[in-house]
PDB file of C-alpha atoms in Angstrom:
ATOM      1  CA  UNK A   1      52.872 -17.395  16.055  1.00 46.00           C
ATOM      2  CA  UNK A   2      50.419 -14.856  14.421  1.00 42.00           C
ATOM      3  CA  UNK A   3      49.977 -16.999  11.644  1.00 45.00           C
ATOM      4  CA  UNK A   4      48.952 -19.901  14.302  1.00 43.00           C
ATOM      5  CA  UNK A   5      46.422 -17.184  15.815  1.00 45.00           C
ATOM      6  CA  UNK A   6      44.782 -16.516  12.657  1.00 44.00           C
ATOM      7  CA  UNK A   7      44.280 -19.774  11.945  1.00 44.00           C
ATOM      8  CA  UNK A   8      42.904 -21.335  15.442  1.00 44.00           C
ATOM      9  CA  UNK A   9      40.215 -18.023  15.130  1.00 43.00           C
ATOM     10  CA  UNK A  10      39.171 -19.073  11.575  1.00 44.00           C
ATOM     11  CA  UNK A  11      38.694 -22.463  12.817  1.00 45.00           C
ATOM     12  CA  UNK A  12      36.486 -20.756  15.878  1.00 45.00           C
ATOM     13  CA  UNK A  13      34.678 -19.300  13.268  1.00 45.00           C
ATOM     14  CA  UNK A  14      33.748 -22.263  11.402  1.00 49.00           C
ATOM     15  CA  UNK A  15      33.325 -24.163  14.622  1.00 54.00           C
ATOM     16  CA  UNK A  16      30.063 -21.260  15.740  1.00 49.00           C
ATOM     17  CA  UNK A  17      28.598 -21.209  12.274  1.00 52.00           C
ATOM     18  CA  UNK A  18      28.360 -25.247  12.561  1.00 56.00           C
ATOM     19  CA  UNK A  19      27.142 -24.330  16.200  1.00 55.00           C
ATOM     20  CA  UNK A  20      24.619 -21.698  14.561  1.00 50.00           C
ATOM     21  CA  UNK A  21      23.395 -24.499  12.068  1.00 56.00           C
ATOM     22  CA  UNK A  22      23.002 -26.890  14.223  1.00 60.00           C
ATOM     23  CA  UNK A  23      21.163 -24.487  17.543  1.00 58.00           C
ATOM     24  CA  UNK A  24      18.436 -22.704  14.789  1.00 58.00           C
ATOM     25  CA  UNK A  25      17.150 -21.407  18.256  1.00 61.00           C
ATOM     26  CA  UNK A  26      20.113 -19.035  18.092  1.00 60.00           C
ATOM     27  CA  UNK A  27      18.981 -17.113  14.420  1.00 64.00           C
ATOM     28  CA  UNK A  28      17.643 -13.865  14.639  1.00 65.00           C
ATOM     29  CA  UNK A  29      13.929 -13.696  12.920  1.00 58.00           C
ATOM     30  CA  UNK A  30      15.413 -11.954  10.039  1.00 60.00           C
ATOM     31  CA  UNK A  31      17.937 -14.801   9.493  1.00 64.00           C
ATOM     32  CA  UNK A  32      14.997 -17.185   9.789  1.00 57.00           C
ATOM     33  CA  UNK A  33      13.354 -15.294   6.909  1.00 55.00           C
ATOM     34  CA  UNK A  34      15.872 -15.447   4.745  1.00 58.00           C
ATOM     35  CA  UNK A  35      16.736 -19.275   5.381  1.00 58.00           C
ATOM     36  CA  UNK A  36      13.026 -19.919   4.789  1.00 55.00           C
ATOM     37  CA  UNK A  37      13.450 -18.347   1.254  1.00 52.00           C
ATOM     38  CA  UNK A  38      11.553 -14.777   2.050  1.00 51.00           C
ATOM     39  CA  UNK A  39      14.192 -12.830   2.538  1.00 49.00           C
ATOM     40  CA  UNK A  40      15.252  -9.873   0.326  1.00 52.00           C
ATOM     41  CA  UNK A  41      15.152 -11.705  -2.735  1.00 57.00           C
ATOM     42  CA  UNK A  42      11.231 -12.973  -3.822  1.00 64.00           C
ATOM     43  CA  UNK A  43      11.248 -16.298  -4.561  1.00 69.00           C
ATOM     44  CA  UNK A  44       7.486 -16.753  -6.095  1.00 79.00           C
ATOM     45  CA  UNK A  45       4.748 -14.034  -7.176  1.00 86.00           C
ATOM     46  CA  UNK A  46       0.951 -14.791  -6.592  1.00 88.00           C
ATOM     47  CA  UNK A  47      -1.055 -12.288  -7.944  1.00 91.00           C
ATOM     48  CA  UNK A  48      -5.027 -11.848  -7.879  1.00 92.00           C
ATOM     49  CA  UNK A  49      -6.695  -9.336 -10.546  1.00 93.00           C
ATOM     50  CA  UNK A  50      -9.903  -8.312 -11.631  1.00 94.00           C
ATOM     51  CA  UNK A  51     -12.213  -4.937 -12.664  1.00 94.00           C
ATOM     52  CA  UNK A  52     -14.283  -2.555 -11.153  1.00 93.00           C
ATOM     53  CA  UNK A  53     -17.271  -1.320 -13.233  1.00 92.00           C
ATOM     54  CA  UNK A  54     -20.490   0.908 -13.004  1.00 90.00           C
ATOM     55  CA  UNK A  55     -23.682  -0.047 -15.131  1.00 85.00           C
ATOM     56  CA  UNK A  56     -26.764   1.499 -15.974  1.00 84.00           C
ATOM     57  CA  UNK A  57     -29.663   0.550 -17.631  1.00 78.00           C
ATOM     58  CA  UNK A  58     -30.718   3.301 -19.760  1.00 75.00           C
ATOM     59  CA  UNK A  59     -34.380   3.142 -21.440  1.00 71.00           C
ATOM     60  CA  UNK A  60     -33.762   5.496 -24.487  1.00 69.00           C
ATOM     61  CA  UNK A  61     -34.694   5.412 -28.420  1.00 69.00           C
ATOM     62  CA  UNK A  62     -37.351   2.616 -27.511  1.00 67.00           C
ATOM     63  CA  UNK A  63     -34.305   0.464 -26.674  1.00 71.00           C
ATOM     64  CA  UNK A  64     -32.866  -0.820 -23.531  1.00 72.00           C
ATOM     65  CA  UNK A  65     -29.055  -0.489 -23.184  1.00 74.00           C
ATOM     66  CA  UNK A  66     -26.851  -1.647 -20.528  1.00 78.00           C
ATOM     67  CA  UNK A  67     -24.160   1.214 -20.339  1.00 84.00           C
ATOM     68  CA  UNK A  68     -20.588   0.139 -18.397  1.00 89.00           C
ATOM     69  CA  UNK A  69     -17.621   1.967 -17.423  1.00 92.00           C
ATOM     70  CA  UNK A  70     -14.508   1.979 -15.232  1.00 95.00           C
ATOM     71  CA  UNK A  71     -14.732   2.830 -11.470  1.00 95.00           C
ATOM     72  CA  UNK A  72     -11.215   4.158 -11.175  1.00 96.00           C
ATOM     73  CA  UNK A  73      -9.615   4.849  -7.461  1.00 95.00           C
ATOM     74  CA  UNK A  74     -11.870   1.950  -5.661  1.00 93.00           C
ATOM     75  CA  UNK A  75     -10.407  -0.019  -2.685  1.00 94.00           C
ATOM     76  CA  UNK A  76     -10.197  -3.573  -2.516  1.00 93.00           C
ATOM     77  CA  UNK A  77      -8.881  -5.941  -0.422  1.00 92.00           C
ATOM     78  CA  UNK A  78      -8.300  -9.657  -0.485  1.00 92.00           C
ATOM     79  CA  UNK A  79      -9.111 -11.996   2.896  1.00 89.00           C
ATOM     80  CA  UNK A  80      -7.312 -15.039   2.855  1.00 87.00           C
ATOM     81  CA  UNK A  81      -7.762 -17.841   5.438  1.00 80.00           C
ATOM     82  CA  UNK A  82      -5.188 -20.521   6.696  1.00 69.00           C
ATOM     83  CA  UNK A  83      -6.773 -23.356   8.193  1.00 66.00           C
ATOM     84  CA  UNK A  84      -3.205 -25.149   8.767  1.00 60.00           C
ATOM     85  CA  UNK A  85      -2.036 -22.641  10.447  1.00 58.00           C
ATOM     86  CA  UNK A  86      -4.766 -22.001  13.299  1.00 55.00           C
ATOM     87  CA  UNK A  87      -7.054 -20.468  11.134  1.00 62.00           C
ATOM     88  CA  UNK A  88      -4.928 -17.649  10.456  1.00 67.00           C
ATOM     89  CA  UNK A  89      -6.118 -14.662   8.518  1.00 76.00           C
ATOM     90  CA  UNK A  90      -4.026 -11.952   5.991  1.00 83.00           C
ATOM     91  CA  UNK A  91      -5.423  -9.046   4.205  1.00 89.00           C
ATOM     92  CA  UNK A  92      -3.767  -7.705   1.166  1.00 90.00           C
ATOM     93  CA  UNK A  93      -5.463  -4.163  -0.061  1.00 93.00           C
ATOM     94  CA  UNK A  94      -4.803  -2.433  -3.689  1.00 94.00           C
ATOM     95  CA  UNK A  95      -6.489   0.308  -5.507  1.00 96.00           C
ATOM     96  CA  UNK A  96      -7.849  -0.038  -9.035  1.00 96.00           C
ATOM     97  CA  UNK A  97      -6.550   2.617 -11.480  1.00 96.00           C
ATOM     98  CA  UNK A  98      -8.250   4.962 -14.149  1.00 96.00           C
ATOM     99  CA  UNK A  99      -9.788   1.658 -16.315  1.00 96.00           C
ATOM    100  CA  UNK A 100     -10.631  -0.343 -13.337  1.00 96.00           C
ATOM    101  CA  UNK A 101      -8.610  -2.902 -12.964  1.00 97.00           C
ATOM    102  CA  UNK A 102      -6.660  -4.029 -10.089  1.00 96.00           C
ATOM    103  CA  UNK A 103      -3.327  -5.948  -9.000  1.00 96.00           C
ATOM    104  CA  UNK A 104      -3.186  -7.422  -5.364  1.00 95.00           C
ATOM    105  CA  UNK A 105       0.338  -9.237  -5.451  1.00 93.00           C
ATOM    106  CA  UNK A 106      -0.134 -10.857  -1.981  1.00 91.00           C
ATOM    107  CA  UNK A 107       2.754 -11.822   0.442  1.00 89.00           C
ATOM    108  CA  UNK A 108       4.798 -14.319   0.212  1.00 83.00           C
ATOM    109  CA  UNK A 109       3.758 -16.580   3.636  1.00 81.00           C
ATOM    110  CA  UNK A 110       0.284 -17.139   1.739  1.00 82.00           C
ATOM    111  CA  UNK A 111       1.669 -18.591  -1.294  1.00 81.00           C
ATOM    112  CA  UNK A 112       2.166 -21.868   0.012  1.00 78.00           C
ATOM    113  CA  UNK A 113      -1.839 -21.957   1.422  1.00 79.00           C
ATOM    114  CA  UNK A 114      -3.523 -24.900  -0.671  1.00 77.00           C
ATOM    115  CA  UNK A 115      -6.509 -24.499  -2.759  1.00 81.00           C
ATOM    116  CA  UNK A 116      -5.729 -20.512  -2.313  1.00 83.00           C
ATOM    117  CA  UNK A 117      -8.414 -19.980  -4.542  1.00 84.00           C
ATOM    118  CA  UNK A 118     -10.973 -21.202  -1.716  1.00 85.00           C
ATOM    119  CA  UNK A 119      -9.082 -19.730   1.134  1.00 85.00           C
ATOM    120  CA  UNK A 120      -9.116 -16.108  -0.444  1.00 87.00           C
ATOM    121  CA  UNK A 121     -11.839 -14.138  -1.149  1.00 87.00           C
ATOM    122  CA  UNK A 122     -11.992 -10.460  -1.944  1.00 90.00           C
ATOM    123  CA  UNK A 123     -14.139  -7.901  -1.440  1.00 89.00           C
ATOM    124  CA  UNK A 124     -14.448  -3.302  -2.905  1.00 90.00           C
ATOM    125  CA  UNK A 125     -14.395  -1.819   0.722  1.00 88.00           C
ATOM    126  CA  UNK A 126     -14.544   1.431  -0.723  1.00 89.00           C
ATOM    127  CA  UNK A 127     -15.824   3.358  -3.906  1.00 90.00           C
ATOM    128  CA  UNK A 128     -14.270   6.720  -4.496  1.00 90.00           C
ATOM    129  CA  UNK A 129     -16.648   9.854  -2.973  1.00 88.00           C
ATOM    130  CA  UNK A 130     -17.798  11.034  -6.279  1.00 88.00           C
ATOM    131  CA  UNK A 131     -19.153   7.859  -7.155  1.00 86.00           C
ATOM    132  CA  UNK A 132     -22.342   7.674  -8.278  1.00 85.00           C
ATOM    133  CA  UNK A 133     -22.515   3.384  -7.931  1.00 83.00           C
ATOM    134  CA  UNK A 134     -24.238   1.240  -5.099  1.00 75.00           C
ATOM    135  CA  UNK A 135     -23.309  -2.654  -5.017  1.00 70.00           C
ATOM    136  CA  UNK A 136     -25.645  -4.910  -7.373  1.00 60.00           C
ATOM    137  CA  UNK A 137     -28.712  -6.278  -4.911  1.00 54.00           C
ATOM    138  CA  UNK A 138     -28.135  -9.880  -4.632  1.00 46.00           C
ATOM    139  CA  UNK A 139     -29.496 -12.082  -2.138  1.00 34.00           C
ATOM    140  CA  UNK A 140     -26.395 -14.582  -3.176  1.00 34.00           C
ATOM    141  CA  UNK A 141     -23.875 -11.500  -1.958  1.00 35.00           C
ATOM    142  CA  UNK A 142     -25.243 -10.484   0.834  1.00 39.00           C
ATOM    143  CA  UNK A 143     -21.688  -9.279   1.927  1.00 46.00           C
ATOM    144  CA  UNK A 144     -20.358  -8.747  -1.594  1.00 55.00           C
ATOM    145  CA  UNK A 145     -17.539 -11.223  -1.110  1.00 64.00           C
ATOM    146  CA  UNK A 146     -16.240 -12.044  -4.823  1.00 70.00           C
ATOM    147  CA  UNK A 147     -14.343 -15.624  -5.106  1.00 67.00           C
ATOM    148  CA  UNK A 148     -11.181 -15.852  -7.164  1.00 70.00           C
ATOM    149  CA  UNK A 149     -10.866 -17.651 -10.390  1.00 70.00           C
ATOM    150  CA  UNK A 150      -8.390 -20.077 -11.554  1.00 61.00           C
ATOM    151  CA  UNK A 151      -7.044 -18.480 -14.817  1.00 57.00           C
ATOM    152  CA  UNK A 152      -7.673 -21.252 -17.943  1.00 44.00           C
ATOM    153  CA  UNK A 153      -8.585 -23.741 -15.597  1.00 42.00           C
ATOM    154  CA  UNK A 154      -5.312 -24.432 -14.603  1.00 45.00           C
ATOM    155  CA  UNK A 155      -5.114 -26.019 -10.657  1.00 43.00           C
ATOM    156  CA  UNK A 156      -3.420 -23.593  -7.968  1.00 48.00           C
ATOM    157  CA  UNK A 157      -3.413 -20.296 -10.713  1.00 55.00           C
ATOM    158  CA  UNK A 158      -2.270 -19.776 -13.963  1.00 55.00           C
ATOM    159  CA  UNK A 159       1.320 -19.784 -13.704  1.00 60.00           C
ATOM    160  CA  UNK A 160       3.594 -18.531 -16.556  1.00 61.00           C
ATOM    161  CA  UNK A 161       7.217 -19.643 -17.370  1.00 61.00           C
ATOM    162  CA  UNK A 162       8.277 -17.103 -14.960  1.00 71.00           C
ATOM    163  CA  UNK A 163       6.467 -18.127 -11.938  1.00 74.00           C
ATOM    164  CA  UNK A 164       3.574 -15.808 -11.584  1.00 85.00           C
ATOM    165  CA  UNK A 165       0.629 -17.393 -10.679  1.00 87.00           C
ATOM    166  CA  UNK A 166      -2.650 -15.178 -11.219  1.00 89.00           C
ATOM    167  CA  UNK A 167      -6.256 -15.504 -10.110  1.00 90.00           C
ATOM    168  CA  UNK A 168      -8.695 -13.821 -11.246  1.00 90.00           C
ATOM    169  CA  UNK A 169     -12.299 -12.174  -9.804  1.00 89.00           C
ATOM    170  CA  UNK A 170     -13.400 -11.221 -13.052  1.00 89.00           C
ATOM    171  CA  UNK A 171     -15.709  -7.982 -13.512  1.00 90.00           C
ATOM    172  CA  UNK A 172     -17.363  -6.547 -10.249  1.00 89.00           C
ATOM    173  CA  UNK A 173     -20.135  -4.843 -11.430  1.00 86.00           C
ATOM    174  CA  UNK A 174     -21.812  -2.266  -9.120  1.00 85.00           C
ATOM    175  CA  UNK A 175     -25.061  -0.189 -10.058  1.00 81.00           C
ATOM    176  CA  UNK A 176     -25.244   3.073 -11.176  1.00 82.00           C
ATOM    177  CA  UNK A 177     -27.757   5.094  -8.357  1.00 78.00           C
ATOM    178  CA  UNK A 178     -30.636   6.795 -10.482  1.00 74.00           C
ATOM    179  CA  UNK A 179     -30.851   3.333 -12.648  1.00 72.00           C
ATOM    180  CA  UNK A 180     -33.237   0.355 -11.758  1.00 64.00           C
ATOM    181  CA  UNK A 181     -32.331  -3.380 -12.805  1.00 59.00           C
ATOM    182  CA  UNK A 182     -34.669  -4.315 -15.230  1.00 61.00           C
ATOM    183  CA  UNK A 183     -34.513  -7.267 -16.186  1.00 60.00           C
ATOM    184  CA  UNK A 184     -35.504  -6.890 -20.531  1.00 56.00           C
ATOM    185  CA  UNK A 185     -31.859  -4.723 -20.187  1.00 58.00           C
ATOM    186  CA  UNK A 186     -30.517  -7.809 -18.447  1.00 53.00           C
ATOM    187  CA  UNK A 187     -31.745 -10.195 -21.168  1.00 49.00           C
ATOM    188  CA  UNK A 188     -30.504  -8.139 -23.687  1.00 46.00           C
ATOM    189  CA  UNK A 189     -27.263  -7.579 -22.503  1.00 45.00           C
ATOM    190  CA  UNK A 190     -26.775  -5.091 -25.325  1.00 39.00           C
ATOM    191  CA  UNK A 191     -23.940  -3.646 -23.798  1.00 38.00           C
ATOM    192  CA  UNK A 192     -22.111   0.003 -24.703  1.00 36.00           C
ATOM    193  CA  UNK A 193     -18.743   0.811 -23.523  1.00 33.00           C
ATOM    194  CA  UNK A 194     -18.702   3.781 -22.376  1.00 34.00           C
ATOM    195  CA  UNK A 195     -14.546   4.223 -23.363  1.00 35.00           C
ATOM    196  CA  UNK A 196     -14.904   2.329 -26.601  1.00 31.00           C
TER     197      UNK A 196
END
């Protein structure tokens, strides 16, 4: 008779997780998640990177230099824009670190966003107080929005054999306060790194 019991229960069992399956109005949002793939285990890895520098233009020895180094301890933070989804917006922040560069690995419901590369855009929303750098004037940034880069021209990222896709902003250059753009440094683009 207990043996009967046990069996008719197991059978309820089976019988409400077929009733679960088929009702997905009955799932908890966390079960949801994790049937959708973005539960605790990740599933893909979209990453966007790039540098923060300072320049100067220094006017010494009858030469014109264009000095660059790190800005370490800057704030950035991607924007990304889903027009599927009701013109949705994320944003992912990160901090670059003592050379400059920085690692936004952004969540998982924006990896499936097409062209992500024209749906993201990020922007330095802070320089650290003792910097001594203003944003490049450009009449093209007028908001200092930076697009992302495909990484070797590859559509939707650069993905590696492990699934990583990466974009890519490339240097952001901002302009060291007591120096002026002149444009012979520009041309020159003789270029000392400051860590080298």
């Amino acid at each position: 008779m207990l043996f009967l019991q046990a069996a008719s229960m197991a059978v309820g069992v089976v019988e409400g997780e077929q009733y679960l399956l088929d009702n997905q109005l009955l799932y908890s949002n966390r079960e949801m998640v994790q049937i959708a793939g973005y539960g605790d285990e990740k599933l893909s890895t979209v990453l966007v990177t790039g540098s923060v520098v300072c320049e100067a233009c220094l006017h010494g020895d009858g030469e014109l230099h264009l000095r660059q180094w790190p800005i370490p301890g800057a704030r950035v933070v991607v924007h990304c824009h889903d027009q599927a989804k009701s013109k949705r917006s994320s944003k992912t922040a990160s901090w670059t670190d003592e050379y400059g560069d920085f690692v936004v690995d952004l969540p998982s419901h924006l990896h499936a966003i097409p062209n992500l590369e024209k749906a993201c855009s990020l922007k330095v929303v802070r320089l650290p107080n003792n910097s001594k750098c203003r944003p490049i004037p450009n009449h093209y940034l007028k908001k200092h929005n930076y697009s992302l880069s495909v990484e070797n021209g590859k559509g939707n990222g650069n993905e590696n054999e492990n699934g990583i896709r990466t974009y890519n902003t490339g240097k952001i250059k901002f302009l060291h306060r007591t120096s002026k753009r002149s444009p012979p440094c520009i041309i020159n683009k003789h270029i000392i790194n400051q860590n080298a």
